[in-house]
Coordinates of C-alpha atoms in Angstrom, one line a residue:
Chain A
M1463 CA -17.5 -39.5 -223.2
K1464 CA -17.8 -41.7 -226.1
R1465 CA -17.4 -39.9 -229.7
P1466 CA -17.8 -41.3 -233.1
P1467 CA -14.5 -41.4 -235.1
V1468 CA -13.7 -38.5 -237.1
G1469 CA -14.3 -40.1 -240.4
A1470 CA -17.9 -41.1 -239.4
I1471 CA -18.7 -37.4 -238.7
F1472 CA -17.2 -36.1 -241.9
L1473 CA -19.5 -38.5 -243.8
G1474 CA -22.5 -36.7 -241.9
L1475 CA -21.3 -33.4 -242.8
I1476 CA -21.5 -34.1 -246.4
P1477 CA -25.1 -33.9 -246.8
F1478 CA -25.1 -30.6 -244.9
G1479 CA -22.6 -29.2 -247.6
A1480 CA -24.8 -30.8 -250.3
V1481 CA -28.2 -29.5 -249.6
C1482 CA -27.5 -26.7 -247.1
F1483 CA -24.6 -24.4 -247.4
S1484 CA -24.2 -24.8 -251.4
V1485 CA -27.5 -23.4 -252.1
S1486 CA -26.7 -20.7 -254.4
L1487 CA -24.7 -23.1 -256.6
W1488 CA -27.9 -25.3 -257.4
D1489 CA -30.8 -22.9 -256.9
R1490 CA -31.7 -22.8 -260.5
I1491 CA -34.2 -24.0 -263.1
H1492 CA -31.8 -25.2 -266.0
P1493 CA -30.4 -27.9 -266.7
I1494 CA -33.8 -29.5 -266.4
V1495 CA -33.0 -33.2 -265.5
F1496 CA -35.7 -35.9 -265.5
G1497 CA -38.2 -33.1 -266.3
L1498 CA -37.5 -31.5 -262.9
P1499 CA -36.0 -28.1 -262.4
F1500 CA -32.3 -28.4 -261.4
N1501 CA -33.0 -27.4 -257.7
F1502 CA -35.6 -29.8 -257.2
F1503 CA -33.9 -32.4 -258.9
W1504 CA -30.8 -32.0 -256.7
V1505 CA -32.6 -31.8 -253.4
I1506 CA -34.6 -35.0 -254.3
L1507 CA -31.3 -36.8 -255.4
W1508 CA -29.9 -36.0 -251.9
L1509 CA -33.0 -37.6 -250.1
L1510 CA -31.5 -40.9 -251.8
L1511 CA -27.8 -40.1 -251.2
T1512 CA -28.2 -39.2 -247.5
P1513 CA -28.8 -42.8 -246.5
V1514 CA -25.8 -43.8 -248.5
C1515 CA -23.6 -41.5 -246.4
L1516 CA -25.2 -42.5 -243.1
F1517 CA -24.8 -46.2 -243.9
A1518 CA -21.1 -45.7 -244.8
S1519 CA -20.6 -43.9 -241.4
Y1520 CA -22.7 -46.8 -239.6
R1521 CA -20.0 -49.1 -241.1
L1522 CA -17.3 -47.0 -240.1
G1523 CA -18.5 -46.5 -236.6
Q1524 CA -18.8 -50.1 -235.9
P1525 CA -16.2 -50.4 -233.4
W1526 CA -17.8 -47.3 -231.7
E1527 CA -21.1 -49.1 -231.7
D1528 CA -19.8 -52.4 -230.1
E1529 CA -18.5 -50.3 -227.0
T1530 CA -22.2 -50.0 -225.9
P1531 CA -22.0 -51.6 -222.5
S1532 CA -24.2 -54.4 -221.7
D1533 CA -27.6 -54.0 -220.3
P1534 CA -27.6 -54.2 -216.4
D1535 CA -31.2 -55.4 -216.5
G1536 CA -30.5 -58.2 -219.2
Q1537 CA -33.2 -56.8 -221.4
N1538 CA -31.1 -56.9 -224.6
Chain B
M600 CA -76.5 -39.5 -252.3
S601 CA -75.3 -36.1 -252.4
P602 CA -71.6 -35.6 -252.7
T603 CA -71.2 -34.1 -249.4
V604 CA -72.7 -37.1 -247.8
T605 CA -70.6 -39.6 -249.9
A606 CA -67.2 -37.9 -249.2
L607 CA -68.0 -37.4 -245.5
S608 CA -69.4 -40.9 -244.6
I609 CA -66.1 -42.4 -246.2
L610 CA -64.1 -39.9 -244.4
S611 CA -65.8 -40.9 -241.0
G612 CA -65.2 -44.5 -241.7
I613 CA -61.5 -44.3 -242.0
V614 CA -61.2 -42.0 -239.0
A615 CA -63.2 -44.7 -237.1
V616 CA -61.2 -47.8 -238.2
G617 CA -58.1 -45.9 -237.5
S618 CA -59.3 -45.0 -234.0
L619 CA -60.3 -48.8 -233.5
A620 CA -56.6 -49.8 -234.2
G621 CA -55.5 -47.5 -231.3
F622 CA -58.1 -48.4 -228.8
S623 CA -57.6 -52.1 -229.3
A624 CA -53.8 -51.7 -228.5
R625 CA -55.0 -51.0 -224.8
F626 CA -56.4 -54.4 -224.3
Q627 CA -52.8 -56.2 -225.0
H628 CA -50.8 -54.4 -222.4
K629 CA -51.3 -53.0 -218.9
M630 CA -51.3 -49.3 -218.9
D631 CA -49.0 -47.8 -216.2
L632 CA -47.1 -44.7 -216.8
E633 CA -44.0 -46.4 -218.3
Q634 CA -46.4 -48.2 -220.7
W635 CA -48.4 -45.3 -221.5
T636 CA -45.6 -42.9 -222.2
V637 CA -42.9 -44.9 -223.6
G638 CA -44.6 -48.0 -224.4
G639 CA -42.5 -50.1 -221.8
R640 CA -39.3 -49.4 -223.8
G641 CA -39.7 -52.4 -225.8
F642 CA -40.4 -51.3 -229.4
G643 CA -38.4 -52.9 -232.2
I644 CA -37.3 -51.3 -235.5
M645 CA -40.8 -51.6 -237.1
L646 CA -42.7 -49.9 -234.4
V647 CA -40.1 -47.3 -233.6
W648 CA -40.0 -46.5 -237.3
L649 CA -43.9 -46.2 -237.3
L650 CA -44.0 -44.0 -234.4
M651 CA -41.5 -41.6 -235.6
A652 CA -43.1 -41.7 -239.1
G653 CA -46.3 -41.2 -237.2
E654 CA -44.9 -38.0 -235.6
I655 CA -43.0 -36.8 -238.7
Y656 CA -45.6 -37.0 -241.4
T657 CA -48.4 -34.7 -240.3
T658 CA -51.0 -32.4 -241.7
F659 CA -47.9 -30.3 -242.3
T660 CA -46.9 -32.9 -245.1
F661 CA -50.3 -33.2 -246.4
L662 CA -51.4 -29.6 -246.8
G663 CA -48.6 -27.4 -245.7
A664 CA -46.1 -28.4 -248.4
S665 CA -48.5 -28.3 -251.3
G666 CA -49.7 -25.0 -249.6
W667 CA -46.3 -23.3 -249.5
A668 CA -45.4 -24.6 -253.1
Y669 CA -48.7 -23.0 -254.2
S670 CA -48.3 -19.7 -252.3
R671 CA -44.4 -19.2 -251.9
G672 CA -42.8 -21.4 -254.7
G673 CA -39.0 -21.8 -254.4
P674 CA -38.7 -21.3 -250.5
V675 CA -40.4 -24.6 -250.2
L676 CA -37.4 -26.5 -250.8
Y677 CA -36.4 -25.8 -247.3
I678 CA -38.6 -28.8 -246.3
L679 CA -36.8 -31.1 -248.7
G680 CA -33.7 -29.8 -247.5
Y681 CA -34.0 -30.2 -243.9
Q682 CA -35.5 -33.4 -243.6
P683 CA -32.6 -35.7 -244.4
L684 CA -30.3 -33.4 -242.4
A685 CA -32.5 -33.9 -239.4
Y686 CA -31.9 -37.8 -239.7
V687 CA -28.2 -37.3 -239.9
V688 CA -28.4 -35.1 -236.6
S689 CA -30.4 -38.0 -235.0
F690 CA -27.9 -40.6 -236.4
Y691 CA -25.1 -39.1 -234.0
V692 CA -27.0 -37.7 -231.3
F693 CA -30.0 -40.4 -230.6
P694 CA -28.1 -43.5 -229.5
L695 CA -26.5 -41.5 -226.7
V696 CA -29.9 -40.1 -225.7
W697 CA -31.1 -43.8 -225.7
E698 CA -28.3 -44.9 -223.6
A699 CA -28.7 -42.1 -221.1
G700 CA -32.5 -42.9 -221.0
R701 CA -32.2 -46.6 -220.2
K702 CA -29.6 -45.9 -217.6
Y703 CA -31.4 -43.1 -215.7
K704 CA -35.1 -44.3 -216.5
L705 CA -35.9 -41.3 -218.7
Q706 CA -39.4 -40.9 -220.1
T707 CA -39.5 -37.3 -221.2
L708 CA -37.2 -34.4 -222.6
G709 CA -37.7 -32.7 -218.9
D710 CA -36.3 -35.9 -217.4
F711 CA -33.1 -35.7 -219.4
F712 CA -32.4 -32.2 -218.3
Q713 CA -33.3 -33.1 -214.8
S714 CA -30.6 -36.0 -214.6
R715 CA -27.9 -34.5 -216.7
Y716 CA -27.9 -31.2 -214.9
G717 CA -29.4 -32.0 -211.7
R718 CA -31.6 -28.7 -211.5
T719 CA -35.2 -28.8 -211.2
Y720 CA -35.4 -25.1 -212.3
L721 CA -33.8 -26.0 -215.6
S722 CA -36.1 -29.1 -216.2
S723 CA -39.2 -27.4 -215.4
F724 CA -38.3 -24.5 -217.7
V725 CA -37.5 -26.9 -220.5
A726 CA -40.9 -28.5 -219.9
L727 CA -42.7 -25.3 -219.8
V728 CA -41.0 -23.9 -223.1
G729 CA -41.5 -27.4 -224.7
M730 CA -45.4 -27.4 -223.7
I731 CA -45.7 -23.7 -225.0
F732 CA -44.1 -24.3 -228.4
L733 CA -46.1 -27.7 -228.8
L734 CA -49.2 -25.6 -228.9
P735 CA -48.6 -24.1 -232.3
Y736 CA -48.1 -27.5 -233.5
V737 CA -51.2 -29.0 -232.2
Q738 CA -53.0 -26.0 -233.5
L739 CA -51.5 -26.8 -237.1
Q740 CA -53.2 -30.1 -236.8
L741 CA -56.4 -28.8 -235.8
T742 CA -56.3 -26.0 -238.4
G743 CA -55.5 -28.6 -241.1
L744 CA -58.4 -31.0 -239.9
G745 CA -60.8 -28.1 -240.0
I746 CA -59.7 -27.4 -243.6
I747 CA -60.1 -30.9 -244.4
V748 CA -63.7 -31.4 -243.1
E749 CA -64.7 -28.0 -244.8
V750 CA -63.5 -28.8 -248.1
A751 CA -64.7 -32.5 -248.1
S752 CA -68.2 -31.4 -247.0
Y753 CA -68.1 -29.2 -250.0
G754 CA -68.7 -26.4 -247.6
A755 CA -71.6 -27.7 -245.8
I756 CA -69.7 -27.8 -242.5
H757 CA -67.9 -25.0 -241.1
R758 CA -64.4 -25.0 -239.9
T759 CA -65.4 -24.3 -236.1
P760 CA -67.7 -27.0 -235.5
A761 CA -65.8 -29.6 -237.6
I762 CA -62.7 -29.0 -235.5
I763 CA -64.6 -29.3 -232.3
I764 CA -66.1 -32.6 -233.4
A765 CA -62.6 -34.1 -234.5
F766 CA -60.8 -33.2 -231.5
T767 CA -63.2 -34.9 -229.1
I768 CA -62.2 -37.9 -231.0
V769 CA -58.5 -37.1 -230.8
A770 CA -58.8 -36.5 -226.8
A771 CA -60.7 -39.6 -226.3
F772 CA -58.0 -41.7 -228.3
V773 CA -55.3 -40.3 -226.3
F774 CA -56.9 -40.8 -223.0
V775 CA -57.6 -44.4 -223.7
S776 CA -54.7 -45.9 -225.6
G777 CA -51.4 -44.1 -224.9
V778 CA -48.3 -44.4 -227.1
R779 CA -48.7 -47.8 -228.0
G780 CA -52.2 -47.3 -229.7
V781 CA -50.8 -44.3 -231.3
A782 CA -48.0 -46.2 -233.1
W783 CA -50.6 -48.5 -234.4
A784 CA -52.9 -46.3 -235.6
S785 CA -50.2 -44.5 -237.5
V786 CA -49.8 -47.8 -239.4
M787 CA -53.0 -47.3 -241.1
K788 CA -52.3 -43.5 -241.6
D789 CA -49.0 -44.2 -243.2
F790 CA -50.2 -46.5 -245.7
L791 CA -53.3 -44.2 -246.6
L792 CA -51.0 -41.3 -246.9
L793 CA -48.2 -43.0 -249.0
F794 CA -51.0 -44.1 -251.4
A795 CA -52.5 -40.6 -251.5
A796 CA -49.1 -39.0 -252.0
L797 CA -48.1 -41.5 -254.8
F798 CA -51.2 -41.5 -256.5
L799 CA -51.9 -37.5 -256.5
G800 CA -48.2 -36.7 -256.9
F801 CA -48.2 -38.6 -260.4
A802 CA -52.1 -38.5 -261.5
V803 CA -52.6 -34.8 -260.9
P804 CA -49.6 -33.4 -263.0
H805 CA -50.6 -36.1 -265.6
I806 CA -54.3 -35.3 -265.9
Y807 CA -53.7 -31.6 -266.5
F808 CA -50.1 -31.6 -268.2
G809 CA -49.6 -35.1 -269.4
G810 CA -47.1 -35.4 -266.7
I811 CA -44.6 -34.1 -264.1
R812 CA -42.4 -33.0 -266.9
G813 CA -45.2 -31.2 -268.6
M814 CA -46.3 -29.6 -265.4
F815 CA -42.8 -28.1 -264.8
A816 CA -42.3 -27.0 -268.4
A817 CA -45.6 -25.2 -268.1
L818 CA -44.7 -23.5 -264.9
A819 CA -41.1 -22.6 -266.1
H820 CA -42.7 -21.0 -268.9
A821 CA -45.4 -19.0 -267.0
K822 CA -43.7 -18.3 -263.8
P823 CA -40.0 -19.3 -264.0
E824 CA -39.2 -16.7 -260.9
H825 CA -41.8 -19.0 -258.8
L826 CA -39.6 -21.9 -259.2
V827 CA -36.5 -20.4 -257.6
M828 CA -35.9 -18.6 -254.3
P829 CA -37.3 -16.0 -253.3
G830 CA -40.2 -17.2 -255.4
A831 CA -43.5 -15.4 -254.6
T832 CA -42.0 -13.9 -251.5
K833 CA -39.7 -10.8 -251.2
N834 CA -37.5 -11.8 -248.5
L835 CA -37.1 -15.7 -248.3
G836 CA -33.9 -16.0 -250.0
H837 CA -30.7 -17.9 -249.7
A838 CA -29.7 -16.7 -246.4
W839 CA -33.2 -17.4 -245.0
Y840 CA -32.8 -21.0 -246.6
V841 CA -29.6 -21.8 -245.1
S842 CA -30.6 -20.5 -241.7
S843 CA -34.1 -22.1 -241.7
V844 CA -32.6 -25.5 -242.7
L845 CA -30.0 -25.6 -240.3
M846 CA -32.4 -24.4 -237.4
T847 CA -35.2 -27.1 -238.3
A848 CA -32.4 -29.8 -238.9
L849 CA -31.1 -29.3 -235.4
G850 CA -34.4 -28.6 -233.8
F851 CA -36.2 -31.5 -235.5
F852 CA -35.3 -33.9 -232.7
M853 CA -35.6 -31.4 -230.1
W854 CA -39.4 -31.6 -230.4
P855 CA -40.2 -33.1 -226.8
Q856 CA -42.4 -36.0 -228.7
N857 CA -39.5 -36.8 -231.2
F858 CA -37.1 -36.7 -228.4
A859 CA -39.1 -39.2 -226.1
A860 CA -39.8 -41.4 -229.1
S861 CA -36.1 -42.6 -228.9
F862 CA -36.9 -44.0 -225.4
T863 CA -39.4 -46.4 -227.0
A864 CA -36.5 -48.4 -228.9
R865 CA -35.2 -51.5 -227.7
S866 CA -31.5 -50.6 -228.3
G867 CA -29.5 -47.6 -229.5
K868 CA -28.5 -49.5 -232.6
I869 CA -32.2 -49.8 -233.7
L870 CA -32.1 -45.7 -233.7
R871 CA -29.0 -45.7 -235.9
R872 CA -30.3 -47.9 -238.4
N873 CA -33.6 -46.2 -238.4
A874 CA -32.0 -42.9 -239.1
I875 CA -30.1 -44.4 -242.2
F876 CA -33.4 -45.3 -243.7
M877 CA -36.0 -42.4 -242.6
P878 CA -34.7 -40.0 -245.4
L879 CA -36.1 -42.4 -248.0
Y880 CA -39.5 -41.8 -246.4
S881 CA -39.4 -38.2 -247.2
I882 CA -39.8 -39.2 -250.9
T883 CA -43.7 -38.3 -250.5
M884 CA -42.8 -34.6 -249.9
P885 CA -41.8 -33.7 -253.4
L886 CA -44.9 -35.5 -254.6
M887 CA -47.1 -33.0 -252.5
I888 CA -45.1 -30.2 -253.7
F889 CA -45.9 -31.2 -257.3
V890 CA -49.7 -31.1 -256.6
G891 CA -49.3 -27.6 -255.1
F892 CA -47.5 -26.6 -258.4
T893 CA -50.5 -27.9 -260.4
A894 CA -52.9 -26.3 -258.4
L895 CA -51.1 -23.0 -259.0
L896 CA -51.5 -23.5 -262.7
I897 CA -55.0 -24.7 -262.8
L898 CA -56.7 -22.9 -259.8
P899 CA -54.5 -19.5 -259.4
K900 CA -56.8 -17.6 -257.6
L901 CA -57.5 -19.6 -254.1
S902 CA -57.6 -17.3 -250.9
N903 CA -55.5 -19.8 -248.9
G904 CA -52.5 -21.7 -250.3
D905 CA -53.3 -24.6 -247.7
L906 CA -56.6 -25.2 -249.6
A907 CA -54.9 -25.9 -252.7
L908 CA -54.4 -29.9 -252.5
L909 CA -57.8 -30.5 -251.3
T910 CA -59.5 -28.1 -253.8
I911 CA -57.7 -29.6 -256.6
V912 CA -58.7 -33.1 -255.7
R913 CA -62.4 -32.0 -255.2
N914 CA -62.3 -30.3 -258.7
T915 CA -60.6 -33.5 -260.4
F916 CA -62.0 -36.5 -258.9
P917 CA -65.6 -37.9 -257.7
A918 CA -66.8 -37.4 -254.1
W919 CA -66.0 -41.0 -252.6
F920 CA -62.2 -40.2 -253.8
L921 CA -62.3 -37.0 -252.1
G922 CA -63.5 -38.9 -249.1
I923 CA -60.6 -41.3 -249.1
I924 CA -57.9 -38.6 -249.4
G925 CA -59.9 -36.4 -246.7
G926 CA -59.9 -39.6 -244.3
A927 CA -56.2 -40.1 -245.0
G928 CA -55.6 -36.3 -244.2
A929 CA -57.8 -36.5 -241.2
L930 CA -55.7 -39.4 -239.7
T931 CA -52.4 -37.5 -240.6
A932 CA -53.8 -34.9 -238.4
M933 CA -55.2 -36.7 -235.5
V934 CA -52.3 -39.3 -235.0
P935 CA -49.5 -36.5 -234.7
A936 CA -52.0 -34.3 -232.5
A937 CA -52.6 -37.0 -230.2
I938 CA -48.9 -37.7 -229.7
Q939 CA -48.2 -34.1 -229.2
I940 CA -50.8 -33.7 -226.7
L941 CA -49.6 -36.9 -224.9
T942 CA -46.1 -35.5 -224.7
A943 CA -47.1 -32.0 -223.4
A944 CA -49.3 -33.5 -220.8
T945 CA -46.8 -35.6 -219.5
L946 CA -44.4 -33.1 -219.7
F947 CA -46.5 -31.0 -217.5
S948 CA -47.6 -33.5 -214.9
K949 CA -44.0 -35.3 -214.7
N950 CA -41.5 -32.2 -214.8
I951 CA -43.6 -29.1 -213.7
C952 CA -46.3 -30.2 -211.5
R953 CA -44.6 -33.2 -209.5
P954 CA -41.2 -31.4 -208.8
V955 CA -42.4 -28.0 -208.2
L956 CA -45.9 -28.4 -206.5
A957 CA -46.3 -31.7 -205.1
P958 CA -43.1 -33.9 -204.5
R959 CA -44.8 -36.8 -203.0
M960 CA -47.0 -37.8 -206.0
T961 CA -46.9 -41.2 -207.2
D962 CA -46.8 -42.6 -210.8
T963 CA -50.4 -43.4 -210.8
H964 CA -51.2 -39.8 -209.9
V965 CA -48.9 -38.3 -212.4
A966 CA -50.8 -40.6 -215.0
T967 CA -54.2 -39.4 -213.9
L968 CA -53.0 -35.7 -213.8
A969 CA -51.6 -36.2 -217.5
K970 CA -54.9 -37.4 -218.6
M971 CA -56.7 -34.4 -217.2
M972 CA -53.9 -32.0 -218.8
V973 CA -54.9 -33.7 -222.2
L974 CA -58.3 -31.9 -221.9
V975 CA -56.8 -28.8 -220.8
L976 CA -54.2 -28.5 -223.5
T977 CA -56.8 -29.8 -226.4
S978 CA -58.9 -27.0 -225.5
G979 CA -55.9 -24.5 -225.4
A980 CA -54.9 -25.5 -228.9
L981 CA -58.7 -25.5 -230.0
Y982 CA -59.1 -21.7 -228.9
L983 CA -56.0 -21.0 -230.8
A984 CA -57.1 -23.0 -234.0
I985 CA -60.5 -21.1 -234.0
H986 CA -59.0 -17.6 -233.4
S987 CA -56.1 -17.4 -235.7
S988 CA -55.3 -17.6 -239.4
V989 CA -51.6 -18.2 -239.8
S990 CA -50.5 -20.5 -242.6
L991 CA -49.5 -24.0 -241.4
V992 CA -45.9 -23.7 -242.5
S993 CA -45.5 -20.5 -240.5
L994 CA -47.0 -22.3 -237.4
L995 CA -44.4 -25.1 -237.9
L996 CA -41.7 -22.5 -238.1
M997 CA -42.9 -20.9 -234.9
G998 CA -42.8 -24.0 -232.8
Y999 CA -39.3 -25.0 -234.3
A1000 CA -37.7 -21.9 -233.3
G1001 CA -38.6 -22.4 -229.7
V1002 CA -37.7 -25.9 -229.5
A1003 CA -34.4 -25.6 -231.3
Q1004 CA -33.3 -23.7 -228.2
F1005 CA -32.9 -27.1 -226.4
F1006 CA -30.2 -28.2 -228.8
P1007 CA -27.0 -26.9 -227.0
G1008 CA -28.4 -28.4 -223.6
V1009 CA -28.9 -31.7 -225.2
V1010 CA -25.6 -32.1 -227.5
L1011 CA -23.3 -30.4 -225.3
G1012 CA -24.7 -32.2 -222.4
L1013 CA -24.1 -35.6 -224.3
Y1014 CA -20.9 -34.6 -225.7
T1015 CA -18.8 -32.6 -223.0
K1016 CA -18.7 -32.5 -219.4
K1017 CA -17.8 -29.0 -218.9
V1018 CA -21.1 -27.3 -219.8
S1019 CA -22.9 -25.9 -216.5
A1020 CA -26.7 -25.7 -215.7
T1021 CA -26.3 -21.9 -215.2
G1022 CA -24.9 -21.8 -218.6
I1023 CA -27.5 -23.7 -220.3
F1024 CA -30.1 -22.0 -218.5
A1025 CA -28.8 -18.8 -219.3
G1026 CA -28.4 -19.5 -223.1
M1027 CA -31.7 -21.2 -223.4
F1028 CA -33.5 -18.2 -221.6
C1029 CA -32.0 -15.7 -223.9
G1030 CA -32.9 -17.8 -226.9
V1031 CA -36.4 -18.3 -226.2
A1032 CA -36.6 -14.5 -225.4
V1033 CA -35.3 -13.4 -228.7
V1034 CA -37.5 -16.0 -230.4
A1035 CA -40.6 -14.6 -228.9
F1036 CA -39.5 -10.9 -229.5
L1037 CA -38.6 -11.5 -233.1
I1038 CA -42.0 -13.3 -233.8
L1039 CA -44.3 -11.3 -231.9
T1040 CA -42.9 -8.0 -233.2
K1041 CA -43.3 -9.7 -236.8
R1042 CA -39.6 -9.5 -237.6
D1043 CA -39.6 -12.7 -239.5
P1044 CA -37.2 -13.2 -241.3
W1045 CA -35.0 -10.6 -239.4
I1046 CA -32.3 -9.0 -241.7
G1047 CA -32.8 -12.1 -244.1
L1048 CA -32.4 -14.8 -241.5
N1049 CA -34.6 -17.1 -239.6
P1050 CA -35.4 -15.9 -236.1
G1051 CA -35.0 -19.2 -234.6
F1052 CA -31.4 -19.5 -236.1
V1053 CA -30.4 -16.1 -234.9
A1054 CA -31.7 -16.9 -231.3
L1055 CA -29.8 -20.3 -231.4
C1056 CA -26.6 -18.6 -232.3
L1057 CA -27.1 -16.4 -229.3
N1058 CA -28.0 -19.3 -227.3
F1059 CA -24.7 -21.1 -228.0
A1060 CA -22.7 -17.9 -227.2
V1061 CA -24.3 -17.3 -223.8
V1062 CA -23.8 -21.0 -222.9
I1063 CA -20.1 -20.7 -223.5
A1064 CA -19.7 -17.5 -221.7
V1065 CA -21.7 -18.3 -218.7
T1066 CA -20.2 -21.6 -218.2
V1067 CA -16.7 -19.9 -218.2
L1068 CA -17.8 -17.5 -215.7
H1069 CA -19.7 -20.1 -213.6
P1070 CA -18.4 -23.6 -214.2
N1071 CA -19.9 -26.8 -213.1
R1072 CA -19.0 -27.5 -209.3
F1073 CA -20.5 -31.2 -208.8
A1074 CA -19.1 -34.5 -209.2
Q1075 CA -19.4 -36.1 -212.7
G1076 CA -19.4 -39.5 -213.9
E1077 CA -18.0 -40.9 -217.1
D1078 CA -20.9 -39.8 -219.3
G1079 CA -20.9 -36.2 -217.6
F1080 CA -24.1 -37.1 -215.6
P1081 CA -23.7 -35.8 -211.8
V1082 CA -23.2 -38.7 -209.6
Q1083 CA -25.1 -37.8 -206.5
V1084 CA -28.4 -37.3 -208.1
D1085 CA -29.5 -41.0 -207.9
S1086 CA -28.2 -43.0 -205.1
Q1087 CA -28.7 -46.1 -207.2
T1088 CA -27.0 -44.8 -210.1
A1089 CA -23.9 -43.9 -207.7
V1090 CA -23.8 -47.4 -206.3
L1091 CA -23.7 -48.7 -210.0
Q1092 CA -20.5 -46.5 -210.8

């Protein structure tokens, strides 16, 4: 069974920590950032930062990625 | 022209153009079962992205999110929280699903369970549960479509006839074009939705409060408690948020249609790259939520939060503009509904009917039966939509709680060899039973937690316990799939 490297999985857990488990730390109105209540600012920020984490994980996972066996039907 | 006629004719024009885009796809490809259900497995990054977006941005995005912002407040944050996390899950799981799909020629979620665990009772159960919990999702689209036509006709057409007319079109659309047509129709839908969200998200707060900043300042002054959890509810607090976000993020790609969408990709790499960028697409969600908040300040006395977005559009803009927004909304309901019906029908004919009732059916017969099921399922959802009045978000959460129960079977099946079919079946059965019990007895949330999450925890525990008591006995290949199921596969290994 192929598994991604530990570092790549860790990068994927960061967004879970940021927008899920830490909710009681950021669910408040103040400080207002860019006119948004802090909780809305925080989750919107992570819509933008999650791709960054996944991209880093994608780079780290390259060797894992390349192990994909070649297509038996030659479609790739 | 009266406003009703103006708004409705623009709305129908948009629906007609969208449907034509779908119908025309039919003439470019021969429609066998493989083409109808997984588009011949040859979609590149653009089409996969569009298809997934087509499935993800539904009436729920359009009316449900603004509706919950209006009626519940803070708890609506769960929608913004789960979406990026769902893509994180897909990033790690989907390429493996895709690889199994190519290797064993899978078309549906039921096929996956069949070839991974080699047990027909398990795959038929999965297909049945998937079909049942797809119904509230289709019902959500129908209800949304009904709301759109009702508001856009300025009350001239009642909801029931509106739903019936629109779903005749959807059924015809699914019937003719299959998955490729749906992917192209969703191109138009996504452009319109993007336009609608960007425009409304900025314009509506701007017109009433000089901008999003002004709107939030007014709301924080008038109703500060509405902006944080539990908002306007009594029991949707932080424990509910964490459990709902986890359950929906894990359950998202367990929707049979989202799961099957992975098979349409040309490679696993395309799926992983797709997952990186998908969270950016969720940027329309907060904008819809801002419109809901504005509506709360301007029109505080609506009977149903799901009406908030369209009512404020109707009160702010001329009739032709309401027609455009209504048309965008109508396509946003039709395209996902088409995909959901297509998926449920294929699940029934391929994973329930053929293996259990008529093992000698050919693919052509399966395709014919699937098309007949389209009508049966659409009528079922139609019946539910006409006879129930649950909010859009509640319908979605109900469906999620059910499909999330597939998660242990998929992920443990891909990442470990040890789990046994009996264990997965027992866990899923307990999970679904708990979901049904908690939701039907109105224990939602239960001790502050999302019922689907409670069921998922129990599901995992049962899978582990039963696997220990009743371990796997058949020979497995490198990937954990049983080797004797398919003679061709056995030769390859």
